[in-house]
Short mmCIF file of C-alpha atoms and ligand atoms in Angstrom, two decimals:
data_model
loop_
_atom_site.label_atom_id
_atom_site.label_comp_id
_atom_site.label_asym_id
_atom_site.label_seq_id
_atom_site.Cartn_x
_atom_site.Cartn_y
_atom_site.Cartn_z
CA MET A 1 20.88 -5.08 7.93
CA GLU A 2 22.19 -3.84 4.57
CA THR A 3 19.79 -6.25 2.84
CA ILE A 4 16.87 -4.77 4.75
CA ARG A 5 18.03 -1.29 3.94
CA ARG A 6 18.24 -2.17 0.23
CA ALA A 7 14.83 -3.79 0.25
CA VAL A 8 12.96 -0.79 1.70
CA ILE A 9 14.81 1.86 -0.32
CA SER A 10 15.35 0.34 -3.83
CA ILE A 11 12.58 -1.30 -5.78
CA PRO A 12 13.55 -4.52 -7.59
CA PRO A 13 14.32 -4.00 -11.29
CA ASP A 14 11.52 -6.31 -12.50
CA ILE A 15 8.88 -4.22 -10.62
CA LYS A 16 10.22 -0.90 -11.85
CA GLU A 17 10.21 -2.20 -15.39
CA ALA A 18 6.61 -3.41 -15.06
CA ILE A 19 5.46 -0.11 -13.60
CA ARG A 20 7.21 1.81 -16.39
CA LYS A 21 5.58 -0.44 -19.01
CA ALA A 22 2.14 0.15 -17.39
CA TYR A 23 2.82 3.87 -17.50
CA LEU A 24 3.46 3.69 -21.25
CA GLU A 25 0.44 1.53 -21.91
CA GLU A 26 -2.12 3.51 -19.86
CA ASP A 27 -4.03 6.14 -21.78
CA GLY A 28 -6.15 7.52 -18.96
CA GLU A 29 -4.82 10.77 -17.53
CA VAL A 30 -5.67 9.93 -13.98
CA ALA A 31 -3.92 6.54 -14.09
CA LYS A 32 -0.95 8.01 -15.91
CA ALA A 33 -0.53 10.82 -13.41
CA GLN A 34 -0.46 8.32 -10.53
CA LEU A 35 1.96 5.94 -12.21
CA LYS A 36 4.17 8.95 -12.83
CA ALA A 37 3.92 9.81 -9.12
CA ILE A 38 4.97 6.27 -8.29
CA LEU A 39 7.91 6.37 -10.71
CA ASP A 40 9.02 9.79 -9.35
CA ASN A 41 8.71 8.47 -5.82
CA ILE A 42 10.95 5.48 -6.71
CA GLU A 43 13.56 7.79 -8.09
CA LEU A 44 13.48 10.12 -5.14
CA ALA A 45 13.72 7.26 -2.67
CA GLU A 46 16.89 6.07 -4.36
CA LYS A 47 18.31 9.54 -4.60
CA LEU A 48 17.62 10.54 -1.03
CA GLN A 49 18.18 6.98 0.25
CA ARG A 50 14.85 6.88 2.05
CA PRO A 51 12.23 4.12 2.36
CA MET A 52 10.04 4.27 -0.74
CA CYS A 53 6.89 3.96 1.38
CA GLN A 54 6.36 5.04 4.97
CA ASP A 55 4.81 1.68 5.86
CA THR A 56 8.02 -0.42 5.98
CA GLY A 57 5.87 -3.40 6.81
CA THR A 58 6.28 -6.59 8.83
CA ILE A 59 9.58 -8.22 8.19
CA ILE A 60 9.49 -11.74 6.71
CA PHE A 61 12.58 -13.79 5.94
CA TYR A 62 12.76 -16.71 3.49
CA VAL A 63 15.90 -18.56 4.42
CA ARG A 64 17.63 -21.35 2.37
CA VAL A 65 20.44 -22.54 4.44
CA GLY A 66 23.16 -24.94 3.28
CA HIS A 67 23.46 -28.03 5.49
CA SER A 68 27.08 -27.17 6.28
CA PHE A 69 26.83 -23.42 6.56
CA PRO A 70 29.10 -22.77 9.56
CA ALA A 71 27.00 -20.06 11.29
CA ILE A 72 23.73 -21.93 11.09
CA HIS A 73 23.21 -21.87 14.85
CA VAL A 74 23.46 -18.08 15.10
CA THR A 75 21.51 -17.20 11.98
CA GLU A 76 18.15 -16.62 13.68
CA GLU A 77 19.63 -14.34 16.30
CA ALA A 78 21.52 -12.40 13.68
CA LEU A 79 18.40 -11.84 11.55
CA ILE A 80 16.47 -10.56 14.56
CA LYS A 81 19.34 -8.25 15.54
CA ALA A 82 19.48 -6.92 12.01
CA VAL A 83 15.82 -5.99 12.20
CA ARG A 84 16.41 -4.06 15.47
CA ARG A 85 19.32 -2.19 13.92
CA ALA A 86 17.54 -1.44 10.70
CA THR A 87 14.59 -0.04 12.68
CA GLN A 88 16.94 2.50 14.24
CA ASP A 89 19.30 3.18 11.35
CA VAL A 90 17.24 3.17 8.13
CA PRO A 91 14.82 4.02 9.90
CA LEU A 92 11.82 1.64 9.73
CA ARG A 93 8.45 2.43 11.13
CA PRO A 94 7.84 0.30 14.29
CA ASN A 95 5.06 -2.02 13.16
CA SER A 96 5.02 -4.84 15.74
CA VAL A 97 1.99 -4.66 17.98
CA ASN A 98 0.70 -7.12 20.62
CA PRO A 99 -2.74 -8.22 19.36
CA PHE A 100 -4.22 -8.19 22.87
CA THR A 101 -2.77 -5.13 24.52
CA SER A 102 -1.93 -3.10 21.39
CA ALA A 103 1.49 -2.41 22.90
CA ASN A 104 4.10 -1.67 20.24
CA THR A 105 7.52 -3.27 20.84
CA GLY A 106 9.10 -0.32 19.07
CA ASP A 107 11.70 -2.36 17.24
CA ASN A 108 9.80 -4.46 14.73
CA THR A 109 10.45 -7.68 16.61
CA GLY A 110 8.09 -9.66 18.81
CA ARG A 111 6.57 -13.10 19.20
CA TYR A 112 7.30 -14.94 15.90
CA ILE A 113 8.27 -11.60 14.33
CA PRO A 114 10.30 -11.24 12.16
CA PHE A 115 8.85 -14.52 10.80
CA ILE A 116 11.47 -16.81 9.37
CA HIS A 117 10.70 -19.52 6.82
CA TRP A 118 13.42 -22.17 6.83
CA GLU A 119 14.47 -24.43 4.07
CA VAL A 120 17.58 -26.65 4.30
CA ILE A 121 19.50 -27.26 1.07
CA ALA A 122 22.74 -28.94 0.26
CA GLY A 123 25.91 -26.91 0.39
CA GLU A 124 27.78 -24.47 2.62
CA GLU A 125 26.17 -21.12 1.76
CA LEU A 126 23.21 -19.27 3.19
CA GLU A 127 20.74 -17.47 1.06
CA PHE A 128 17.92 -15.41 2.39
CA THR A 129 15.32 -13.03 0.95
CA VAL A 130 13.81 -10.34 3.13
CA VAL A 131 10.28 -9.14 2.39
CA PRO A 132 9.04 -6.14 4.33
CA LYS A 133 5.30 -6.52 3.75
CA GLY A 134 3.01 -3.51 3.99
CA GLY A 135 -0.15 -3.60 6.10
CA GLY A 136 -2.53 -2.18 3.50
CA SER A 137 -1.57 -4.86 1.00
CA GLU A 138 -1.92 -7.63 3.57
CA TYR A 139 -5.35 -6.54 4.73
CA PRO A 140 -7.46 -7.84 1.80
CA ALA A 141 -5.89 -11.35 1.79
CA VAL A 142 -8.42 -14.16 1.34
CA LEU A 143 -8.52 -17.89 2.04
CA LYS A 144 -11.49 -19.90 0.72
CA MET A 145 -12.01 -23.60 1.16
CA VAL A 146 -14.17 -24.16 -1.90
CA PRO A 147 -16.19 -27.28 -2.53
CA PRO A 148 -13.95 -29.62 -4.51
CA GLY A 149 -16.78 -30.34 -6.89
CA LYS A 150 -16.61 -26.82 -8.25
CA GLY A 151 -13.12 -27.52 -9.57
CA VAL A 152 -10.74 -25.07 -11.16
CA ASP A 153 -13.48 -22.56 -12.04
CA ALA A 154 -13.78 -21.72 -8.36
CA ILE A 155 -10.29 -20.29 -8.54
CA LYS A 156 -11.55 -17.69 -11.01
CA GLU A 157 -14.42 -16.71 -8.78
CA VAL A 158 -12.31 -16.43 -5.62
CA VAL A 159 -9.60 -14.38 -7.31
CA LEU A 160 -12.01 -11.90 -8.97
CA ASP A 161 -14.05 -11.44 -5.82
CA ALA A 162 -10.87 -10.88 -3.81
CA VAL A 163 -9.73 -8.17 -6.28
CA LEU A 164 -13.18 -6.50 -6.20
CA GLN A 165 -13.23 -6.66 -2.43
CA ALA A 166 -9.72 -5.26 -2.17
CA GLY A 167 -10.51 -2.28 -4.34
CA ALA A 168 -8.04 0.53 -3.77
CA MET A 169 -6.86 -0.84 -0.43
CA PRO A 170 -3.66 -2.66 -1.47
CA CYS A 171 -2.40 0.38 -3.46
CA PRO A 172 -2.84 -1.04 -7.00
CA PRO A 173 -1.19 -1.83 -9.34
CA THR A 174 -0.61 -5.02 -7.38
CA ILE A 175 0.83 -8.45 -7.92
CA VAL A 176 -1.90 -10.96 -7.13
CA GLY A 177 -0.47 -14.15 -5.59
CA VAL A 178 -2.74 -17.26 -5.75
CA GLY A 179 -1.99 -20.42 -3.77
CA VAL A 180 -3.97 -23.55 -4.59
CA GLY A 181 -4.13 -26.82 -2.72
CA GLY A 182 -2.08 -28.26 0.06
CA GLY A 183 -4.17 -27.16 3.04
CA ALA A 184 -5.25 -23.89 4.60
CA ASP A 185 -1.74 -22.90 5.76
CA ILE A 186 0.06 -24.20 2.74
CA ALA A 187 -2.18 -22.40 0.24
CA MET A 188 -1.56 -19.14 2.15
CA VAL A 189 2.24 -19.58 2.22
CA LEU A 190 2.21 -20.39 -1.52
CA ALA A 191 0.09 -17.36 -2.26
CA LYS A 192 2.34 -14.99 -0.41
CA LYS A 193 5.44 -16.43 -2.04
CA ALA A 194 3.74 -16.06 -5.41
CA ALA A 195 2.93 -12.44 -4.72
CA SER A 196 6.07 -11.21 -3.03
CA LEU A 197 8.93 -13.48 -4.08
CA ARG A 198 8.38 -14.39 -7.70
CA LYS A 199 9.74 -11.90 -10.24
CA VAL A 200 7.29 -10.16 -12.52
CA GLY A 201 7.75 -11.32 -16.10
CA THR A 202 8.29 -14.94 -15.12
CA ARG A 203 5.60 -17.48 -15.88
CA ASN A 204 4.82 -20.71 -14.14
CA GLU A 205 6.91 -23.54 -15.72
CA ASP A 206 3.83 -25.68 -16.01
CA PRO A 207 2.25 -24.58 -19.36
CA VAL A 208 -1.31 -25.04 -18.04
CA LEU A 209 -0.62 -22.87 -15.02
CA ALA A 210 1.12 -20.35 -17.19
CA ARG A 211 -2.01 -20.00 -19.26
CA LEU A 212 -4.07 -19.81 -16.10
CA GLU A 213 -1.89 -16.96 -14.89
CA GLU A 214 -2.33 -15.12 -18.20
CA GLU A 215 -6.09 -15.54 -18.29
CA LEU A 216 -6.52 -14.45 -14.68
CA HIS A 217 -4.31 -11.43 -15.32
CA LYS A 218 -6.45 -10.40 -18.29
CA LEU A 219 -9.65 -10.87 -16.36
CA VAL A 220 -8.41 -8.95 -13.32
CA ASN A 221 -7.34 -5.97 -15.45
CA TYR A 222 -10.58 -6.20 -17.40
CA LEU A 223 -12.46 -5.32 -14.14
CA GLY A 224 -11.04 -1.83 -14.61
CA ILE A 225 -10.32 -0.98 -11.00
CA GLY A 226 -7.07 0.56 -12.04
CA VAL A 227 -4.27 2.45 -10.33
CA MET A 228 -5.34 3.30 -6.76
CA GLY A 229 -8.90 2.23 -7.60
CA MET A 230 -9.36 5.22 -9.91
CA GLY A 231 -10.05 3.22 -13.08
CA GLY A 232 -7.87 2.17 -15.98
CA ARG A 233 -6.16 -0.72 -17.57
CA THR A 234 -3.68 -1.60 -14.83
CA THR A 235 -5.09 -3.20 -11.69
CA ALA A 236 -2.42 -5.88 -11.48
CA LEU A 237 1.12 -5.98 -12.82
CA ALA A 238 0.89 -9.78 -12.75
CA VAL A 239 -1.04 -12.77 -11.40
CA HIS A 240 1.14 -15.62 -10.09
CA VAL A 241 -0.26 -19.03 -9.24
CA GLU A 242 1.49 -21.71 -7.20
CA TYR A 243 0.04 -25.07 -6.17
CA ALA A 244 0.46 -28.06 -3.94
CA HIS A 245 -1.36 -31.37 -4.17
CA ARG A 246 -4.56 -31.35 -2.17
CA HIS A 247 -6.58 -33.71 0.02
CA PRO A 248 -9.49 -35.13 -2.03
CA ALA A 249 -12.01 -33.50 0.31
CA ASN A 250 -10.41 -30.04 0.24
CA TYR A 251 -9.79 -27.39 -2.34
CA PRO A 252 -8.08 -24.42 -0.63
CA VAL A 253 -7.66 -21.21 -2.68
CA ALA A 254 -5.69 -18.38 -1.16
CA VAL A 255 -5.15 -14.88 -2.51
CA VAL A 256 -2.41 -12.54 -1.21
CA PHE A 257 -1.78 -9.10 -2.66
CA GLN A 258 1.60 -7.42 -3.05
CA CYS A 259 1.32 -3.63 -3.50
CA TRP A 260 3.33 -1.77 -6.12
CA ALA A 261 5.90 -0.99 -3.37
CA THR A 262 7.32 -4.51 -3.55
CA ARG A 263 10.15 -4.67 -1.10
CA ARG A 264 12.42 -7.63 -1.54
CA ALA A 265 16.19 -8.24 -1.46
CA THR A 266 18.25 -11.38 -1.41
CA ALA A 267 21.62 -11.92 0.30
CA THR A 268 23.96 -14.84 -0.40
CA VAL A 269 26.37 -15.39 2.45
CA LYS A 270 29.57 -17.45 1.99
CA PRO A 271 31.11 -19.53 4.79
CA ASP A 272 33.71 -16.77 5.33
CA ALA A 273 30.83 -14.31 6.01
CA SER A 274 31.35 -12.37 2.78
CA TYR A 275 28.03 -11.60 1.07
CA THR A 276 26.41 -10.25 -2.05
CA ILE A 277 22.98 -8.61 -2.25
CA THR A 278 20.81 -8.99 -5.33
CA GLN A 279 17.26 -7.89 -6.12
CA MET B 1 -9.91 16.75 -16.65
CA THR B 2 -8.49 20.04 -15.47
CA ILE B 3 -5.44 20.82 -13.43
CA TYR B 4 -5.76 23.37 -10.67
CA TYR B 5 -3.08 24.98 -8.43
CA LEU B 6 -4.76 25.97 -5.18
CA LYS B 7 -3.52 28.09 -2.24
CA THR B 8 -4.76 27.87 1.29
CA PRO B 9 -7.11 29.12 2.67
CA VAL B 10 -9.31 27.58 -0.04
CA ARG B 11 -12.57 29.44 -0.83
CA GLU B 12 -15.83 27.63 -1.26
CA GLU B 13 -16.21 28.72 -4.87
CA GLU B 14 -12.75 27.26 -5.69
CA VAL B 15 -13.88 23.85 -4.33
CA ARG B 16 -17.24 23.91 -5.96
CA ARG B 17 -15.50 24.22 -9.28
CA LEU B 18 -13.67 20.93 -8.91
CA ARG B 19 -14.96 17.76 -10.60
CA VAL B 20 -14.00 14.13 -10.05
CA GLY B 21 -10.97 13.22 -12.12
CA ASP B 22 -9.46 16.76 -11.93
CA ILE B 23 -5.95 16.99 -10.59
CA ILE B 24 -4.99 19.61 -7.99
CA TYR B 25 -1.73 20.82 -6.38
CA VAL B 26 -1.97 22.50 -3.01
CA SER B 27 0.42 25.17 -1.70
CA GLY B 28 0.13 26.56 1.79
CA VAL B 29 -0.93 25.00 5.06
CA VAL B 30 -1.79 21.29 5.21
CA VAL B 31 -2.59 19.66 8.59
CA THR B 32 -2.34 15.88 9.18
CA ALA B 33 -5.10 14.14 11.18
CA ARG B 34 -5.71 10.40 11.72
CA ASP B 35 -8.25 8.57 13.90
CA ALA B 36 -7.28 9.94 17.32
CA ALA B 37 -6.95 13.53 16.13
CA HIS B 38 -10.40 13.33 14.41
CA ARG B 39 -11.93 11.99 17.59
CA ARG B 40 -10.38 14.80 19.62
CA MET B 41 -11.46 17.43 17.16
CA ILE B 42 -15.05 16.29 17.53
CA ASP B 43 -14.74 16.37 21.31
CA TYR B 44 -13.49 19.93 21.12
CA VAL B 45 -16.38 20.90 18.84
CA LYS B 46 -18.86 19.31 21.22
CA GLU B 47 -17.34 21.17 24.24
CA GLY B 48 -17.15 24.41 22.31
CA LYS B 49 -13.37 24.67 22.61
CA THR B 50 -11.28 26.25 19.90
CA LEU B 51 -8.92 23.99 17.98
CA PRO B 52 -5.18 24.67 18.31
CA VAL B 53 -5.00 25.07 14.58
CA ASP B 54 -7.48 27.06 12.50
CA LEU B 55 -8.90 24.67 9.90
CA LYS B 56 -11.66 26.87 8.53
CA ASP B 57 -11.23 26.71 4.73
CA GLY B 58 -8.31 24.42 5.43
CA VAL B 59 -6.79 21.19 4.24
CA ILE B 60 -6.68 17.96 6.24
CA TYR B 61 -4.34 15.12 5.27
CA HIS B 62 -4.90 11.51 6.41
CA CYS B 63 -1.26 10.79 7.15
CA GLY B 64 0.93 9.57 9.95
CA PRO B 65 4.35 10.98 8.91
CA VAL B 66 7.77 9.54 9.67
CA VAL B 67 9.63 12.50 11.12
CA SER B 68 13.05 12.89 12.75
CA LYS B 69 14.30 15.69 15.06
CA LYS B 70 16.77 17.91 13.33
CA GLY B 71 18.42 20.85 15.08
CA GLY B 72 15.60 22.61 16.92
CA GLY B 73 12.88 21.50 14.52
CA TRP B 74 11.57 18.52 12.67
CA GLU B 75 12.35 16.96 9.35
CA VAL B 76 9.77 14.95 7.41
CA ILE B 77 11.23 11.72 6.08
CA SER B 78 8.12 10.17 4.55
CA ALA B 79 4.52 11.33 4.53
CA GLY B 80 2.32 9.12 2.37
CA PRO B 81 -1.46 8.85 2.87
CA THR B 82 -3.15 6.39 5.12
CA THR B 83 -6.42 4.53 4.36
CA SER B 84 -9.25 7.05 4.57
CA ALA B 85 -12.13 4.63 5.00
CA ARG B 86 -11.57 4.46 8.79
CA LEU B 87 -12.24 8.21 9.10
CA GLU B 88 -15.68 7.95 7.47
CA LEU B 89 -17.02 7.95 11.05
CA TYR B 90 -15.77 11.42 11.84
CA GLU B 91 -15.17 13.29 8.58
CA PRO B 92 -18.77 14.45 7.95
CA THR B 93 -18.85 16.23 11.29
CA VAL B 94 -15.41 17.69 10.82
CA ILE B 95 -16.40 19.09 7.38
CA GLU B 96 -19.61 20.54 8.80
CA GLU B 97 -18.40 21.93 12.18
CA VAL B 98 -14.83 22.84 11.40
CA GLY B 99 -15.24 24.08 7.91
CA VAL B 100 -12.56 21.99 6.25
CA ARG B 101 -12.58 22.42 2.45
CA ILE B 102 -10.19 19.73 1.23
CA VAL B 103 -9.57 16.29 2.68
CA VAL B 104 -6.57 14.36 1.36
CA GLY B 105 -6.21 10.58 1.73
CA LYS B 106 -6.19 7.31 -0.09
CA GLY B 107 -8.55 4.54 -0.97
CA GLY B 108 -11.84 6.44 -1.01
CA MET B 109 -14.51 7.47 1.44
CA GLY B 110 -18.19 6.65 1.87
CA PRO B 111 -21.61 8.15 1.24
CA LYS B 112 -21.72 10.28 4.44
CA THR B 113 -18.57 12.15 3.49
CA ALA B 114 -19.90 12.56 -0.07
CA GLU B 115 -23.09 14.03 1.31
CA ALA B 116 -21.13 16.45 3.55
CA CYS B 117 -18.94 17.47 0.56
CA SER B 118 -21.98 18.46 -1.49
CA LYS B 119 -23.78 20.13 1.37
CA TYR B 120 -21.01 22.26 2.70
CA GLY B 121 -18.71 22.63 -0.33
CA ALA B 122 -15.79 20.39 0.26
CA ALA B 123 -13.82 17.83 -1.76
CA TYR B 124 -12.06 14.58 -0.99
CA VAL B 125 -8.92 14.10 -2.98
CA THR B 126 -6.45 11.24 -3.09
CA PHE B 127 -2.67 11.19 -3.14
CA THR B 128 -0.94 8.18 -4.69
CA GLY B 129 -0.74 5.45 -2.03
CA GLY B 130 2.74 4.62 -0.90
CA ALA B 131 4.41 7.62 -2.45
CA GLY B 132 5.69 8.89 0.82
CA VAL B 133 8.96 10.33 -0.32
CA LEU B 134 7.27 12.34 -3.08
CA ALA B 135 4.79 13.77 -0.50
CA ALA B 136 7.63 14.66 1.90
CA ASN B 137 9.43 16.37 -0.92
CA ALA B 138 6.54 18.78 -1.35
CA ILE B 139 6.68 19.82 2.32
CA ARG B 140 8.77 22.96 2.66
CA LYS B 141 8.74 23.01 6.45
CA VAL B 142 7.05 21.90 9.59
CA ILE B 143 5.25 25.01 10.90
CA GLY B 144 4.31 23.26 14.14
CA VAL B 145 2.86 20.23 15.84
CA GLU B 146 -0.09 19.94 18.23
CA TRP B 147 -1.51 17.13 20.34
CA LEU B 148 1.87 15.35 20.35
CA ASP B 149 0.54 13.45 23.36
CA LEU B 150 -1.42 11.30 20.89
CA GLY B 151 1.95 10.00 19.50
CA ILE B 152 3.91 11.08 16.45
CA PRO B 153 1.72 9.44 13.79
CA GLU B 154 -1.54 10.64 15.37
CA ALA B 155 -0.56 14.25 16.17
CA LEU B 156 -1.65 17.30 14.21
CA TRP B 157 1.32 18.14 12.00
CA VAL B 158 1.12 21.56 10.49
CA PHE B 159 3.05 21.56 7.21
CA GLU B 160 3.87 24.29 4.74
CA THR B 161 3.64 22.69 1.29
CA GLU B 162 4.51 23.81 -2.19
CA ASN B 163 2.61 22.22 -5.01
CA PHE B 164 1.65 19.13 -3.01
CA GLY B 165 0.27 16.67 -5.53
CA PRO B 166 -0.82 15.32 -7.89
CA LEU B 167 -4.02 15.01 -5.87
CA ILE B 168 -6.90 13.48 -7.72
CA VAL B 169 -10.42 14.75 -7.00
CA THR B 170 -12.31 11.66 -5.82
CA ILE B 171 -15.43 13.15 -4.22
CA ASP B 172 -16.52 16.54 -5.53
CA GLY B 173 -19.02 19.18 -4.42
CA THR B 174 -21.74 17.56 -6.45
CA GLY B 175 -21.49 14.46 -4.28
CA ARG B 176 -19.99 12.21 -7.03
CA ASN B 177 -17.83 9.46 -5.64
CA TYR B 178 -15.32 8.31 -8.21
CA ILE B 179 -13.85 5.19 -6.50
CA GLU B 180 -17.33 3.94 -5.66
CA GLU B 181 -18.34 4.36 -9.27
CA VAL B 182 -15.35 2.53 -10.47
CA VAL B 183 -15.98 -0.42 -8.06
CA GLU B 184 -19.68 -0.56 -9.00
CA ARG B 185 -18.70 -0.71 -12.67
CA ALA B 186 -16.17 -3.44 -11.97
CA LYS B 187 -18.90 -5.48 -10.17
CA ALA B 188 -21.10 -5.14 -13.15
CA VAL B 189 -18.31 -6.24 -15.48
CA LYS B 190 -17.66 -9.25 -13.29
CA SER B 191 -21.26 -10.31 -13.20
CA LYS B 192 -21.24 -10.51 -17.02
CA MET B 193 -18.08 -12.60 -17.15
CA PRO B 194 -18.47 -16.31 -17.94
CA THR B 195 -17.87 -18.29 -14.72
CA LYS B 196 -15.71 -20.95 -16.47
CA PHE B 197 -12.17 -20.68 -17.73
CA THR B 198 -11.79 -20.56 -21.46
CA GLN B 199 -11.30 -23.80 -23.43
CA SER B 200 -7.83 -22.73 -24.39
CA THR B 201 -6.67 -22.55 -20.79
CA PHE B 202 -8.19 -25.89 -19.74
CA PRO B 203 -8.76 -27.94 -22.90
S1 SF4 C 1 -0.20 -0.92 0.60
FE1 SF4 C 1 1.98 -0.87 0.10
S2 SF4 C 1 2.35 0.98 -1.03
FE2 SF4 C 1 0.35 1.14 -0.04
S3 SF4 C 1 0.80 2.25 1.93
FE3 SF4 C 1 0.83 0.01 2.30
S4 SF4 C 1 2.97 -0.61 2.08
FE4 SF4 C 1 2.76 1.41 1.12
#
């Protein structure tokens, strides 16, 4: 619950730094004014302890659980309860709607929601990252199964088209997450992790992918869509690429956007239930 | 680029002066309206009924605020803009029939709204997406709320604001549409880019 609160109120330091840097580098007055508004908003949210954006998103958890973490069997229930309490106490906007009846559950839980990604690791601790993901930034996500014959150049096409299509929708400056390979679902999961989990300022450890990220970042910003689609140098704070090996007949390319209001916080829980929160 | 401080009600000549890229701050009465409220406004106009809030020369804000009850009144927690594109269906009629002068939102609007802006002397301005706390901070008080039966986000919230902004003029009274121009330019830039990655990325 405290981790969710932290995530929606305080922006992670890497994002704040990236926005501040963009503010200094922009020379257009319109872009500068909006980056200033974003920075002021971030400060005010901290000061007043209020969610930085009114869309507190759909709650996603990325859990890494140690094989001998003693409370493993109640973890799922505890996370769901935390979402209910955070909805009341922070408060969060109720964003969980039945796709067929449009009925809102009112507490940000529902079928498969919050969604929990599980990973089992060695050890006795539990680590989880919560990502409240805004609706506007999720809307322009794209998955393309490109003809494998087109090869890597298709990635460029898919990413640039997605950014053009997205325009001002995901509240740029964004982080563009790109997932390549695996399969339709795997590419999408990788793209979202690349957008929302990876820290801005980090590069892919594979030098070829690191260069790919840099070139894509340059090209995306060269389009000139800019802050809130009003033109300028900064459309994306970063482009992150992750990949999985693919089937010879498939070449999935997924693009997921993370808006400037990147909400993420990580808790590490010890076997005695003491915890620390980092961002 | 010029900065203007406007007070409501906003006169036509004040709006006609604005140009895309200008920045404005609005003090006075700002009324929120999303999809359901726009639909109902149009029903009222059709049936010849008077709206519960006078919006002639007024300011509409595409926003579903997060509010909490405090004492006998309301407190605004967060009030960032919602995506305006959905309201393209209704906004031209609202500008024409209700006489709204300034529409605040995010993400841009289409050609029909741009046409109505130039014809009737209105402007579409954008507030920085996501900056909900900053917006709430410019709201001095909640004057009232109408159509609460539509739900809290969809109701007409009547706010008294002080220097609400920065709001960027995105469609002006000459019909120029800034975001559309930016996207068109970006498309042209993309069409000239080489389709392959550079040699240095993939040697
Ligand atoms: S896209 Fe992000 S910043 Fe923009 S309104 Fe949605 S959650 Fe907020």
